mmCIF file of C-alpha atoms and ligand atoms in Angstrom:
data_model
loop_
_atom_site.group_PDB
_atom_site.id
_atom_site.type_symbol
_atom_site.label_atom_id
_atom_site.label_comp_id
_atom_site.label_asym_id
_atom_site.label_seq_id
_atom_site.Cartn_x
_atom_site.Cartn_y
_atom_site.Cartn_z
ATOM 1 C CA MET A 50 74.031 120.361 55.435
ATOM 2 C CA ASP A 51 76.425 122.513 53.437
ATOM 3 C CA GLU A 52 78.972 124.886 54.833
ATOM 4 C CA GLY A 53 77.463 128.248 55.731
ATOM 5 C CA ALA A 54 73.993 126.754 55.943
ATOM 6 C CA ILE A 55 73.576 127.566 59.625
ATOM 7 C CA LEU A 56 73.925 131.128 60.860
ATOM 8 C CA VAL A 57 73.967 132.026 64.553
ATOM 9 C CA ALA A 58 73.232 135.742 64.943
ATOM 10 C CA GLY A 59 73.306 138.065 67.958
ATOM 11 C CA VAL A 60 71.643 141.497 67.942
ATOM 12 C CA GLY A 61 72.360 144.106 70.656
ATOM 13 C CA GLY A 62 74.625 143.794 73.697
ATOM 14 C CA ILE A 63 73.011 140.802 75.412
ATOM 15 C CA GLY A 64 72.225 139.091 72.087
ATOM 16 C CA CYS A 65 75.868 139.320 70.985
ATOM 17 C CA THR A 66 77.054 137.829 74.288
ATOM 18 C CA TRP A 67 74.604 134.917 73.991
ATOM 19 C CA ALA A 68 75.366 134.277 70.324
ATOM 20 C CA GLU A 69 79.115 134.377 70.865
ATOM 21 C CA ARG A 70 78.959 131.919 73.728
ATOM 22 C CA ALA A 71 76.563 129.554 71.935
ATOM 23 C CA HIS A 72 78.625 129.671 68.749
ATOM 24 C CA SER A 73 81.874 128.921 70.580
ATOM 25 C CA LYS A 74 80.474 125.440 71.318
ATOM 26 C CA CYS A 75 79.705 124.659 67.662
ATOM 27 C CA SER A 76 81.957 127.016 65.710
ATOM 28 C CA GLU A 77 82.953 124.450 63.086
ATOM 29 C CA LEU A 78 79.292 123.892 62.141
ATOM 30 C CA ALA A 79 77.845 127.394 61.949
ATOM 31 C CA ASP A 80 78.749 130.973 61.015
ATOM 32 C CA LEU A 81 78.471 133.787 63.545
ATOM 33 C CA LEU A 82 76.988 137.228 62.839
ATOM 34 C CA LEU A 83 77.095 139.987 65.464
ATOM 35 C CA ILE A 84 75.083 143.193 65.087
ATOM 36 C CA ASP A 85 75.362 146.122 67.495
ATOM 37 C CA ALA A 86 76.026 149.834 67.798
ATOM 38 C CA ASP A 87 78.570 149.210 70.516
ATOM 39 C CA GLU A 88 81.886 147.966 69.143
ATOM 40 C CA ALA A 89 82.753 146.360 72.479
ATOM 41 C CA SER A 90 80.247 143.599 71.596
ATOM 42 C CA PHE A 91 82.602 142.282 68.886
ATOM 43 C CA ALA A 92 85.779 142.198 70.977
ATOM 44 C CA GLY A 93 85.659 138.532 71.990
ATOM 45 C CA ALA A 94 84.927 137.048 68.558
ATOM 46 C CA PRO A 95 87.600 137.809 65.967
ATOM 47 C CA ALA A 96 86.197 135.279 63.463
ATOM 48 C CA ALA A 97 82.651 136.689 63.515
ATOM 49 C CA HIS A 98 80.959 138.637 60.754
ATOM 50 C CA CYS A 99 80.280 141.961 62.442
ATOM 51 C CA LEU A 100 77.816 144.655 61.466
ATOM 52 C CA HIS A 101 78.558 147.865 63.327
ATOM 53 C CA LEU A 102 75.489 150.096 63.141
ATOM 54 C CA ASP A 103 76.832 153.404 64.272
ATOM 55 C CA ALA A 104 75.295 156.149 62.177
ATOM 56 C CA GLY A 105 75.900 158.738 64.904
ATOM 57 C CA GLY A 106 79.605 157.966 65.032
ATOM 58 C CA ASP A 107 79.726 158.081 68.809
ATOM 59 C CA GLY A 108 80.334 154.320 69.156
ATOM 60 C CA ARG A 109 77.573 153.939 71.715
ATOM 61 C CA GLY A 110 74.106 152.373 71.781
ATOM 62 C CA THR A 111 70.887 153.537 70.236
ATOM 63 C CA ALA A 112 69.774 154.812 73.660
ATOM 64 C CA ALA A 113 66.610 152.730 73.803
ATOM 65 C CA LEU A 114 65.391 153.897 70.415
ATOM 66 C CA PRO A 115 64.276 150.773 68.535
ATOM 67 C CA ALA A 116 63.093 152.713 65.474
ATOM 68 C CA LEU A 117 66.570 154.175 65.020
ATOM 69 C CA ALA A 118 68.108 150.711 65.299
ATOM 70 C CA ALA A 119 65.724 149.276 62.696
ATOM 71 C CA HIS A 120 66.533 152.163 60.368
ATOM 72 C CA ARG A 121 70.267 151.589 60.783
ATOM 73 C CA LEU A 122 69.904 147.888 60.057
ATOM 74 C CA ARG A 123 68.090 148.564 56.795
ATOM 75 C CA ASP A 124 70.918 150.936 55.823
ATOM 76 C CA GLY A 125 73.631 148.401 56.603
ATOM 77 C CA ILE A 126 71.959 145.252 55.380
ATOM 78 C CA ASP A 127 73.829 144.905 52.083
ATOM 79 C CA SER A 128 76.899 143.639 53.896
ATOM 80 C CA VAL A 129 75.036 140.732 55.541
ATOM 81 C CA ALA A 130 72.756 139.840 52.605
ATOM 82 C CA PRO A 131 75.186 137.203 51.200
ATOM 83 C CA LEU A 132 75.187 135.413 54.577
ATOM 84 C CA LEU A 133 71.397 135.227 54.556
ATOM 85 C CA GLU A 134 71.283 134.015 50.950
ATOM 86 C CA GLN A 135 73.601 131.149 51.861
ATOM 87 C CA ALA A 136 71.865 130.175 55.109
ATOM 88 C CA GLU A 137 69.138 127.543 55.481
ATOM 89 C CA LEU A 138 68.695 127.981 59.214
ATOM 90 C CA VAL A 139 69.150 131.247 61.113
ATOM 91 C CA VAL A 140 69.148 131.306 64.907
ATOM 92 C CA ILE A 141 68.708 134.893 66.141
ATOM 93 C CA MET A 142 69.451 135.800 69.749
ATOM 94 C CA THR A 143 68.551 139.085 71.374
ATOM 95 C CA GLY A 144 67.688 140.752 74.682
ATOM 96 C CA LEU A 145 64.622 142.969 74.303
ATOM 97 C CA GLY A 146 63.962 146.267 76.083
ATOM 98 C CA GLY A 147 66.907 148.319 74.820
ATOM 99 C CA GLY A 148 67.285 149.979 71.435
ATOM 100 C CA MET A 149 69.385 147.774 69.210
ATOM 101 C CA GLY A 150 67.987 144.312 69.984
ATOM 102 C CA SER A 151 64.370 145.517 70.070
ATOM 103 C CA GLY A 152 64.613 147.455 66.821
ATOM 104 C CA ALA A 153 66.968 145.468 64.629
ATOM 105 C CA SER A 154 66.227 141.815 65.493
ATOM 106 C CA ALA A 155 62.813 141.743 63.794
ATOM 107 C CA GLU A 156 64.298 143.426 60.719
ATOM 108 C CA LEU A 157 66.964 140.722 60.553
ATOM 109 C CA ALA A 158 64.359 137.985 61.083
ATOM 110 C CA SER A 159 62.198 139.366 58.305
ATOM 111 C CA LEU A 160 65.132 139.469 55.881
ATOM 112 C CA ALA A 161 66.029 135.882 56.760
ATOM 113 C CA TYR A 162 62.374 134.874 56.307
ATOM 114 C CA GLU A 163 62.263 136.545 52.894
ATOM 115 C CA ASN A 164 65.386 134.580 51.955
ATOM 116 C CA ASP A 165 63.470 131.384 52.702
ATOM 117 C CA CYS A 166 65.559 130.518 55.766
ATOM 118 C CA LEU A 167 64.100 128.625 58.690
ATOM 119 C CA VAL A 168 64.116 131.324 61.388
ATOM 120 C CA ILE A 169 64.432 130.454 65.069
ATOM 121 C CA THR A 170 64.548 133.349 67.520
ATOM 122 C CA ILE A 171 65.542 133.359 71.175
ATOM 123 C CA ALA A 172 64.303 136.580 72.780
ATOM 124 C CA GLY A 173 65.135 137.681 76.323
ATOM 125 C CA LEU A 174 62.380 139.610 78.095
ATOM 126 C CA PRO A 175 63.331 142.350 80.584
ATOM 127 C CA PHE A 176 62.929 142.259 84.351
ATOM 128 C CA ALA A 177 59.401 143.156 85.489
ATOM 129 C CA GLU A 178 60.641 146.107 87.556
ATOM 130 C CA GLN A 179 61.707 147.901 84.369
ATOM 131 C CA PRO A 180 58.294 149.043 83.016
ATOM 132 C CA LEU A 181 59.619 151.185 80.180
ATOM 133 C CA ARG A 182 61.843 148.376 78.924
ATOM 134 C CA CYS A 183 58.958 145.920 79.240
ATOM 135 C CA LYS A 184 56.800 148.158 77.079
ATOM 136 C CA ILE A 185 59.485 148.349 74.386
ATOM 137 C CA ALA A 186 59.939 144.566 74.589
ATOM 138 C CA GLU A 187 56.204 143.886 74.210
ATOM 139 C CA ALA A 188 56.038 145.814 70.963
ATOM 140 C CA ALA A 189 59.240 144.205 69.697
ATOM 141 C CA ILE A 190 58.268 140.594 70.429
ATOM 142 C CA GLN A 191 55.165 140.842 68.259
ATOM 143 C CA ALA A 192 57.186 141.869 65.235
ATOM 144 C CA LEU A 193 59.724 139.185 66.023
ATOM 145 C CA GLU A 194 57.061 136.466 66.258
ATOM 146 C CA GLU A 195 55.540 137.500 62.939
ATOM 147 C CA ASN A 196 58.892 137.061 61.256
ATOM 148 C CA SER A 197 60.105 133.840 62.917
ATOM 149 C CA HIS A 198 59.060 130.206 62.504
ATOM 150 C CA VAL A 199 59.748 129.656 66.194
ATOM 151 C CA CYS A 200 60.171 132.443 68.725
ATOM 152 C CA ILE A 201 61.294 131.316 72.166
ATOM 153 C CA ARG A 202 60.658 133.758 74.982
ATOM 154 C CA VAL A 203 63.269 133.680 77.699
ATOM 155 C CA SER A 204 62.565 135.421 80.964
ATOM 156 C CA MET A 205 65.775 137.170 81.993
ATOM 157 C CA GLU A 206 64.529 137.039 85.567
ATOM 158 C CA ARG A 207 64.359 133.229 85.408
ATOM 159 C CA LEU A 208 67.719 133.187 83.743
ATOM 160 C CA ALA A 209 69.187 135.340 86.522
ATOM 161 C CA TRP A 210 67.728 132.986 89.109
ATOM 162 C CA GLN A 211 69.173 129.953 87.319
ATOM 163 C CA ALA A 212 72.514 131.696 87.006
ATOM 164 C CA ARG A 213 72.693 132.431 90.737
ATOM 165 C CA ARG A 214 72.143 128.739 91.428
ATOM 166 C CA ARG A 215 74.863 127.809 88.969
ATOM 167 C CA ASP A 216 77.143 130.617 90.155
ATOM 168 C CA ASP A 217 77.187 131.838 86.579
ATOM 169 C CA ASP A 218 76.697 135.223 84.908
ATOM 170 C CA TRP A 219 73.075 135.622 83.744
ATOM 171 C CA ARG A 220 74.143 138.041 81.044
ATOM 172 C CA ALA A 221 76.085 135.198 79.440
ATOM 173 C CA GLY A 222 72.894 133.139 79.200
ATOM 174 C CA SER A 223 73.569 130.963 82.205
ATOM 175 C CA GLY A 224 74.723 128.044 80.071
ATOM 176 C CA TRP A 225 71.204 127.105 78.996
ATOM 177 C CA ILE A 226 71.054 129.119 75.839
ATOM 178 C CA GLY A 227 74.416 127.861 74.659
ATOM 179 C CA GLU A 228 73.397 124.249 75.266
ATOM 180 C CA LEU A 229 70.140 124.708 73.435
ATOM 181 C CA VAL A 230 71.728 126.250 70.380
ATOM 182 C CA GLU A 231 74.612 123.789 70.376
ATOM 183 C CA GLY A 232 72.141 120.886 70.521
ATOM 184 C CA LEU A 233 70.097 122.258 67.674
ATOM 185 C CA VAL A 234 73.068 123.097 65.489
ATOM 186 C CA THR A 235 74.856 119.774 66.003
ATOM 187 C CA THR A 236 71.602 117.902 65.345
ATOM 188 C CA LEU A 237 70.825 119.687 62.117
ATOM 189 C CA ALA A 238 74.387 119.865 60.867
ATOM 190 C CA LYS A 239 74.639 116.077 60.931
ATOM 191 C CA VAL A 240 71.871 115.684 58.355
ATOM 192 C CA GLY A 241 72.586 112.679 56.164
ATOM 193 C CA LYS A 242 73.995 110.587 58.982
ATOM 194 C CA ILE A 243 70.705 110.562 60.813
ATOM 195 C CA ASN A 244 67.099 110.328 59.710
ATOM 196 C CA LEU A 245 66.340 113.953 60.412
ATOM 197 C CA ASP A 246 66.523 116.911 58.142
ATOM 198 C CA LEU A 247 65.401 120.449 57.737
ATOM 199 C CA MET A 248 62.279 119.439 55.832
ATOM 200 C CA ASP A 249 61.204 117.340 58.819
ATOM 201 C CA LEU A 250 61.778 120.280 61.080
ATOM 202 C CA ARG A 251 59.748 122.557 58.805
ATOM 203 C CA THR A 252 56.874 120.054 58.732
ATOM 204 C CA VAL A 253 56.724 119.895 62.499
ATOM 205 C CA ILE A 254 57.197 123.599 63.088
ATOM 206 C CA ASN A 255 54.586 124.723 60.587
ATOM 207 C CA ARG A 256 51.698 123.382 62.654
ATOM 208 C CA PRO A 257 49.248 126.007 63.883
ATOM 209 C CA GLY A 258 49.871 127.294 67.409
ATOM 210 C CA ASN A 259 52.963 128.006 69.426
ATOM 211 C CA ALA A 260 56.198 126.100 69.241
ATOM 212 C CA THR A 261 59.194 125.908 71.464
ATOM 213 C CA LEU A 262 62.522 124.196 71.893
ATOM 214 C CA ILE A 263 63.498 122.023 74.799
ATOM 215 C CA VAL A 264 66.818 120.680 75.965
ATOM 216 C CA GLY A 265 67.634 118.217 78.738
ATOM 217 C CA THR A 266 70.991 116.719 79.620
ATOM 218 C CA GLY A 267 72.061 114.080 82.120
ATOM 219 C CA THR A 268 74.089 110.972 82.653
ATOM 220 C CA THR A 269 73.568 107.587 80.997
ATOM 221 C CA ASP A 270 72.776 105.887 84.321
ATOM 222 C CA ARG A 271 69.764 108.191 84.941
ATOM 223 C CA PRO A 272 67.807 108.592 81.664
ATOM 224 C CA ASP A 273 64.688 109.564 83.671
ATOM 225 C CA LYS A 274 66.497 112.674 84.918
ATOM 226 C CA VAL A 275 67.183 113.797 81.348
ATOM 227 C CA VAL A 276 63.442 113.883 80.655
ATOM 228 C CA GLY A 277 62.685 115.532 84.001
ATOM 229 C CA GLU A 278 65.141 118.282 83.211
ATOM 230 C CA ALA A 279 63.788 118.720 79.706
ATOM 231 C CA ARG A 280 60.238 119.159 81.025
ATOM 232 C CA LYS A 281 61.391 121.810 83.475
ATOM 233 C CA SER A 282 63.238 123.648 80.737
ATOM 234 C CA PRO A 283 63.286 127.229 81.997
ATOM 235 C CA LEU A 284 63.422 128.792 78.554
ATOM 236 C CA SER A 285 59.704 128.970 77.966
ATOM 237 C CA ASP A 286 56.498 129.520 79.923
ATOM 238 C CA LEU A 287 54.556 127.117 77.685
ATOM 239 C CA ARG A 288 53.332 123.721 78.824
ATOM 240 C CA VAL A 289 54.158 121.013 76.291
ATOM 241 C CA ASP A 290 51.427 118.518 77.282
ATOM 242 C CA GLY A 291 49.144 119.245 74.335
ATOM 243 C CA ALA A 292 51.841 119.310 71.650
ATOM 244 C CA LYS A 293 50.629 118.141 68.223
ATOM 245 C CA GLY A 294 54.042 117.946 66.619
ATOM 246 C CA CYS A 295 57.419 116.950 67.996
ATOM 247 C CA MET A 296 60.881 116.429 66.602
ATOM 248 C CA ILE A 297 63.038 114.695 69.145
ATOM 249 C CA GLN A 298 66.724 114.010 68.868
ATOM 250 C CA VAL A 299 68.609 111.977 71.448
ATOM 251 C CA GLU A 300 72.369 112.098 71.551
ATOM 252 C CA GLY A 301 74.545 109.874 73.658
ATOM 253 C CA GLY A 302 77.989 108.323 73.902
ATOM 254 C CA PRO A 303 79.094 104.910 72.649
ATOM 255 C CA ASP A 304 77.770 103.529 75.965
ATOM 256 C CA MET A 305 74.168 104.498 75.131
ATOM 257 C CA THR A 306 71.995 101.417 74.508
ATOM 258 C CA LEU A 307 68.658 100.952 72.773
ATOM 259 C CA ALA A 308 67.072 100.609 76.206
ATOM 260 C CA HIS A 309 68.383 104.042 77.233
ATOM 261 C CA LEU A 310 67.098 105.492 74.004
ATOM 262 C CA ASN A 311 63.640 103.972 74.417
ATOM 263 C CA GLU A 312 63.369 105.092 78.000
ATOM 264 C CA VAL A 313 64.161 108.698 77.163
ATOM 265 C CA THR A 314 61.975 108.976 74.065
ATOM 266 C CA GLU A 315 58.999 107.100 75.511
ATOM 267 C CA ALA A 316 59.006 109.093 78.739
ATOM 268 C CA PHE A 317 59.135 112.343 76.824
ATOM 269 C CA VAL A 318 56.598 111.481 74.123
ATOM 270 C CA SER A 319 54.099 110.088 76.648
ATOM 271 C CA SER A 320 53.773 113.608 78.079
ATOM 272 C CA LEU A 321 52.529 114.971 74.716
ATOM 273 C CA ASP A 322 49.130 114.762 72.983
ATOM 274 C CA PRO A 323 48.203 111.125 72.114
ATOM 275 C CA ASP A 324 47.810 112.123 68.432
ATOM 276 C CA CYS A 325 51.100 113.988 68.361
ATOM 277 C CA GLN A 326 53.087 113.513 65.157
ATOM 278 C CA VAL A 327 56.581 112.508 66.253
ATOM 279 C CA ILE A 328 59.822 112.469 64.303
ATOM 280 C CA MET A 329 62.674 110.778 66.106
ATOM 281 C CA GLY A 330 66.377 110.631 65.613
ATOM 282 C CA ALA A 331 69.367 109.353 67.550
ATOM 283 C CA ARG A 332 73.065 109.796 67.349
ATOM 284 C CA ALA A 333 76.123 108.530 69.186
ATOM 285 C CA SER A 334 79.381 110.421 69.442
ATOM 286 C CA ASP A 335 82.573 109.868 71.416
ATOM 287 C CA GLU A 336 82.428 113.247 73.116
ATOM 288 C CA MET A 337 79.065 112.322 74.710
ATOM 289 C CA MET A 338 80.570 109.362 76.606
ATOM 290 C CA GLY A 339 78.607 108.819 79.818
ATOM 291 C CA ARG A 340 76.063 111.516 78.965
ATOM 292 C CA ILE A 341 72.699 111.752 77.229
ATOM 293 C CA ARG A 342 71.151 114.845 75.713
ATOM 294 C CA LEU A 343 67.611 115.319 74.479
ATOM 295 C CA VAL A 344 66.786 118.183 72.136
ATOM 296 C CA ALA A 345 63.167 118.566 71.068
ATOM 297 C CA VAL A 346 61.134 120.956 68.985
ATOM 298 C CA VAL A 347 57.477 120.814 70.023
ATOM 299 C CA SER A 348 54.696 122.579 68.148
ATOM 300 C CA GLY A 349 50.947 122.999 67.955
ATOM 301 C CA LEU A 350 50.787 124.241 71.555
HETATM 302 N N1 GTP B 172 68.395 144.360 85.374
HETATM 303 C C1 GTP B 172 69.264 144.465 84.368
HETATM 304 N N2 GTP B 172 68.806 144.265 83.102
HETATM 305 C C2 GTP B 172 69.670 144.403 82.090
HETATM 306 C C3 GTP B 172 71.048 144.716 82.300
HETATM 307 N N3 GTP B 172 71.660 144.755 81.102
HETATM 308 C C4 GTP B 172 70.719 144.477 80.194
HETATM 309 N N4 GTP B 172 69.526 144.257 80.772
HETATM 310 C C5 GTP B 172 68.272 143.884 80.102
HETATM 311 O O1 GTP B 172 68.541 143.403 78.799
HETATM 312 C C6 GTP B 172 67.831 144.143 77.815
HETATM 313 C C7 GTP B 172 68.698 144.294 76.563
HETATM 314 O O2 GTP B 172 69.929 144.920 76.873
HETATM 315 P P1 GTP B 172 71.050 145.159 75.771
HETATM 316 O O3 GTP B 172 71.242 143.927 74.957
HETATM 317 O O4 GTP B 172 72.233 145.703 76.464
HETATM 318 O O5 GTP B 172 70.392 146.295 74.879
HETATM 319 P P2 GTP B 172 70.695 146.679 73.373
HETATM 320 O O6 GTP B 172 69.849 145.860 72.488
HETATM 321 O O7 GTP B 172 72.173 146.650 73.135
HETATM 322 O O8 GTP B 172 70.109 148.162 73.278
HETATM 323 P P3 GTP B 172 70.830 149.615 73.281
HETATM 324 O O9 GTP B 172 72.131 149.480 73.972
HETATM 325 O O10 GTP B 172 69.836 150.488 73.965
HETATM 326 O O11 GTP B 172 70.971 149.967 71.846
HETATM 327 C C8 GTP B 172 67.464 145.429 78.513
HETATM 328 O O12 GTP B 172 66.208 145.841 78.148
HETATM 329 C C9 GTP B 172 67.418 145.093 79.974
HETATM 330 O O13 GTP B 172 66.119 144.718 80.338
HETATM 331 C C10 GTP B 172 71.497 144.915 83.647
HETATM 332 O O14 GTP B 172 72.654 145.204 83.917
HETATM 333 N N5 GTP B 172 70.560 144.782 84.632
HETATM 334 MG MG1 MG B 173 73.653 148.037 73.741
#
């Protein structure tokens, strides 16, 4: 894939944190775009393209007003249009329930969609004890789904629970989101070396029904654990058993053998629909020595 073809974008406070952290793991393969009303969101990423939507001039948020955020994005969009024209794949990350993420992420998705990009969205849903935020998020996720090829719902509650177990900060995405995006970006950026490309991904994703992304990592000596972890992927509430389409990419170190590869792919694919259309790819890299990672896009759920 050409330079600039993959764009990782964060919208709102949480979205910017997730995008920044995910991008830091694959910065040589993708561009980073951060969009927020709060300038503090850009502080940790000097190389990012930043869109500061601050019509009020007070440097703060949009105070839970999604309509205002959407309006501001439309006003400021000219500066990010060249990035969208160049991109083939756009991964949008946002936390819903506030103003900026809820209002502006769907606008960004729709512009990317219009530019013929493949649009993958990762949307955090607010804690259940915040009813007003949940209401805002519900309205926002519909618009986001309409304008994305794949929209992955992430429960922030689950993320917080995972983060506590990992002794990590849930606001930073608890590691999972970064791994998922890194896996996807490295897989797709290596097009040409492997038998996977964006057209394959489009074919699989465009099946009717829901789609989601799955990631599982583990060590070469326990390939079964990689699949177990992938199935328990906490990023989505969907069950993958009935999947009609699947793109699976297995990445390992130079120590990965064909037997490892078969074990991982067969165990994973056997949990899907018997008529599932499967596209497979594999890749070895030095930095994966001793480890195996499975990244899958499943659709038709
Ligand atoms: N419980 C809890 N939830 C939070 C916290 N921070 C953010 N969230 C959740 O994450 C969602 C998105 O938050 P942000 O990304 O900060 O919001 P934003 O898009 O920047 O929106 P505005 O700042 O209102 O423009 C909110 O709806 C909350 O549900 C927190 O400290 N505690
Ligand atoms: Mg904010």
